[in-house]
Short mmCIF file of C-alpha atoms in Angstrom, two decimals:
data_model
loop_
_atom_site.label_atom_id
_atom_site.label_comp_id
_atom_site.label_asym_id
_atom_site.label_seq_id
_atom_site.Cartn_x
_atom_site.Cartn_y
_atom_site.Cartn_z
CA UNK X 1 5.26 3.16 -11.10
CA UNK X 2 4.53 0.11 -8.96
CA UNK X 3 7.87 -1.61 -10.12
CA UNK X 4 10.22 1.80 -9.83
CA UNK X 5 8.74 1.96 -5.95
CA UNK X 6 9.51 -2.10 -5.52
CA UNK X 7 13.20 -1.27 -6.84
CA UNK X 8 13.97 1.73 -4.78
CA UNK X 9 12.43 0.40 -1.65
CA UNK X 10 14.13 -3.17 -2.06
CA UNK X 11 17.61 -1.32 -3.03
CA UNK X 12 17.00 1.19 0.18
CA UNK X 13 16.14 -1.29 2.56
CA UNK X 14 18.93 -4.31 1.25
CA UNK X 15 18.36 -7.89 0.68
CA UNK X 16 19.91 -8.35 4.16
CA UNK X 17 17.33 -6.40 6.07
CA UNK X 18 14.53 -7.92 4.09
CA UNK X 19 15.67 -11.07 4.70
CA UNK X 20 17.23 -10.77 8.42
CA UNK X 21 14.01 -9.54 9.60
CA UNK X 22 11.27 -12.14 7.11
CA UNK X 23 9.84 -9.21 5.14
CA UNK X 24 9.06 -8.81 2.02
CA UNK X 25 6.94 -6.89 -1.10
CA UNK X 26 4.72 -7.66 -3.16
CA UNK X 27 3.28 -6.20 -5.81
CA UNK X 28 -0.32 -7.07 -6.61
CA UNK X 29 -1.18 -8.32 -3.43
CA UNK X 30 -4.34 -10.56 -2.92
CA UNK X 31 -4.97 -11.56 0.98
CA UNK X 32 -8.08 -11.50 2.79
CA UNK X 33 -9.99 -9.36 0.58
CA UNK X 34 -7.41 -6.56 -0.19
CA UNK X 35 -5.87 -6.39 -3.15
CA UNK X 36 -3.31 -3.68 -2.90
CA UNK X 37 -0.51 -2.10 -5.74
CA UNK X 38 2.23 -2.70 -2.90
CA UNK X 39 3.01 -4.04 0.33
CA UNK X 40 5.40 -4.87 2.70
CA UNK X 41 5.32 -8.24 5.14
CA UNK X 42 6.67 -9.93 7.54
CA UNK X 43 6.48 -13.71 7.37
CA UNK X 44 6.24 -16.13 10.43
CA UNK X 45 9.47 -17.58 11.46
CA UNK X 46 9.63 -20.50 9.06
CA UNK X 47 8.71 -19.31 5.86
CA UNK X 48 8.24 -21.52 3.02
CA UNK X 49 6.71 -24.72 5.01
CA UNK X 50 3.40 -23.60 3.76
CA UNK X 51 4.23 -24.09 0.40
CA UNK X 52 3.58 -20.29 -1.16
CA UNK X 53 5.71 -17.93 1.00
CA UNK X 54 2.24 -15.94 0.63
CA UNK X 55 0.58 -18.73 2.79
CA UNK X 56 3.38 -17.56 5.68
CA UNK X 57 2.70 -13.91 5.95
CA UNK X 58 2.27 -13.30 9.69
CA UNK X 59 1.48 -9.07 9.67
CA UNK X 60 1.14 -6.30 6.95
CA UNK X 61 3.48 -3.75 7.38
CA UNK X 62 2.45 -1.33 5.01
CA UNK X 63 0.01 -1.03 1.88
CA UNK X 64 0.45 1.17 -1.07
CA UNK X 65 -1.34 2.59 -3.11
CA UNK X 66 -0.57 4.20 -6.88
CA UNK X 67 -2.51 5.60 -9.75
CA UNK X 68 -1.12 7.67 -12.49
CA UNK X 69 -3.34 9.34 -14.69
CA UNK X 70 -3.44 11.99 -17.73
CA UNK X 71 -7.09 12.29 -17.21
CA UNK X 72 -9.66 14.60 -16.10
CA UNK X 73 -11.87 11.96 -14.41
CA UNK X 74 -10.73 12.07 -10.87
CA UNK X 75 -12.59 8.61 -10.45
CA UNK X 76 -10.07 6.37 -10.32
CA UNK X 77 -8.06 8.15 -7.47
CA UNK X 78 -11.35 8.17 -5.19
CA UNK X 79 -11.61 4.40 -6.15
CA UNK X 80 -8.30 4.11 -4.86
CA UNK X 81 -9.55 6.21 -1.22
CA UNK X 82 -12.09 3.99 -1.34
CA UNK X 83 -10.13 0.96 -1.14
CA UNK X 84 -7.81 2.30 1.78
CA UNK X 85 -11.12 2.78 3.48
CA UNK X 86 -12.65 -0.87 2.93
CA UNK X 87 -8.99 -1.98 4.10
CA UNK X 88 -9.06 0.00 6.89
CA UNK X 89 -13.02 -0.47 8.17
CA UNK X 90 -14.19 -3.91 6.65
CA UNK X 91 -10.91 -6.22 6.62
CA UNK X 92 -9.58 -4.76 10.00
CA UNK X 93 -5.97 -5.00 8.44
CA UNK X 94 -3.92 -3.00 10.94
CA UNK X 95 -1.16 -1.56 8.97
CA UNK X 96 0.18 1.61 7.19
CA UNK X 97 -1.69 2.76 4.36
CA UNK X 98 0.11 5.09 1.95
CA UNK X 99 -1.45 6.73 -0.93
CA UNK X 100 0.92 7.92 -4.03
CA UNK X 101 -1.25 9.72 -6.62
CA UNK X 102 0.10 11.50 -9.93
CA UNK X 103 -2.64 13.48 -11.83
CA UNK X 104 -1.50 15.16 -14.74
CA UNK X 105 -4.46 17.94 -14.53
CA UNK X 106 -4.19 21.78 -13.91
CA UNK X 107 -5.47 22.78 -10.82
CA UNK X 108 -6.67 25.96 -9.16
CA UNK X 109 -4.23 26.49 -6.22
CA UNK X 110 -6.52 26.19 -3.20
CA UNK X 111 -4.42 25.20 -0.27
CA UNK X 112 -7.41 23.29 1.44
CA UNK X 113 -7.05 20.73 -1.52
CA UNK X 114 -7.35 17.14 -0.40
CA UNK X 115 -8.21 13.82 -2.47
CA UNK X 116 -8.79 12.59 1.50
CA UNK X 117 -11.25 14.03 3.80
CA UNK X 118 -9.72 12.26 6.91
CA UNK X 119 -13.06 12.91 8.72
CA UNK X 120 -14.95 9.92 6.61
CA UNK X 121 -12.20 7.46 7.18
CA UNK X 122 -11.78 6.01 10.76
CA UNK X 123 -8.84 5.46 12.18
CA UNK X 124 -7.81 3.03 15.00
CA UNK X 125 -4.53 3.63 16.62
CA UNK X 126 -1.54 1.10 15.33
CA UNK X 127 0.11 -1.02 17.73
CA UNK X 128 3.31 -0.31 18.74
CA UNK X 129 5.99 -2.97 18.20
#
């Protein structure tokens, strides 16, 4: 799922735009304690003089996060929340978070369903650009 969402993003957006503006994604992103599925960059204005182009990343754009499952354990989703959260709270990285969840499960319709009770995770306000 993570690579179909790398292709269609980097086919939307164009090698030109990614490049023309020093973004990128990742997939399996390790920096300052996250570790996300996805995310999207921008690099400082020289990139590669750091050696690893990881070493130039200057802002998070956006994080993403994706889980699959044909499982009745809803555990691994909630892991997932749980992540956003410490991202959000503990690492103070100020960026989009985006959750994309497939659960292969039956559910009762109930349209007050949530995996996210927005309440328990606090947000701070993004700055503009």
């Amino acid at each position: 799922m993570k690579n179909a969402f790398y292709y269609h993003l980097r086919r939307r957006l164009g090698d030109h735009y990614l490049l023309n503006n020093h973004l990128r994604i990742y997939t399996e992103f390790y920096y300052m304690g996250l570790r996300a599925d996805l995310v999207v960059v921008k690099l400082n204005e020289n990139p590669g003089e750091n050696g690893h182009l990881k070493n130039d990343v200057d802002e998070i754009i956006a994080v993403v996060e994706m889980k699959y499952k044909y499982d009745l354990s809803d555990k691994p989703f909630l892991s997932d929340i749980e992540k956003v959260r410490r991202s959000i709270e503990e690492y103070k990285i100020n960026a989009l978070y985006y959750l994309a969840f497939i659960h292969e499960v039956e559910y009762e319709i109930n349209s007050t369903f949530s995996w996210i009770d927005i309440e328990k995770i606090s947000m701070g306000k993004r700055a503009s650009r």
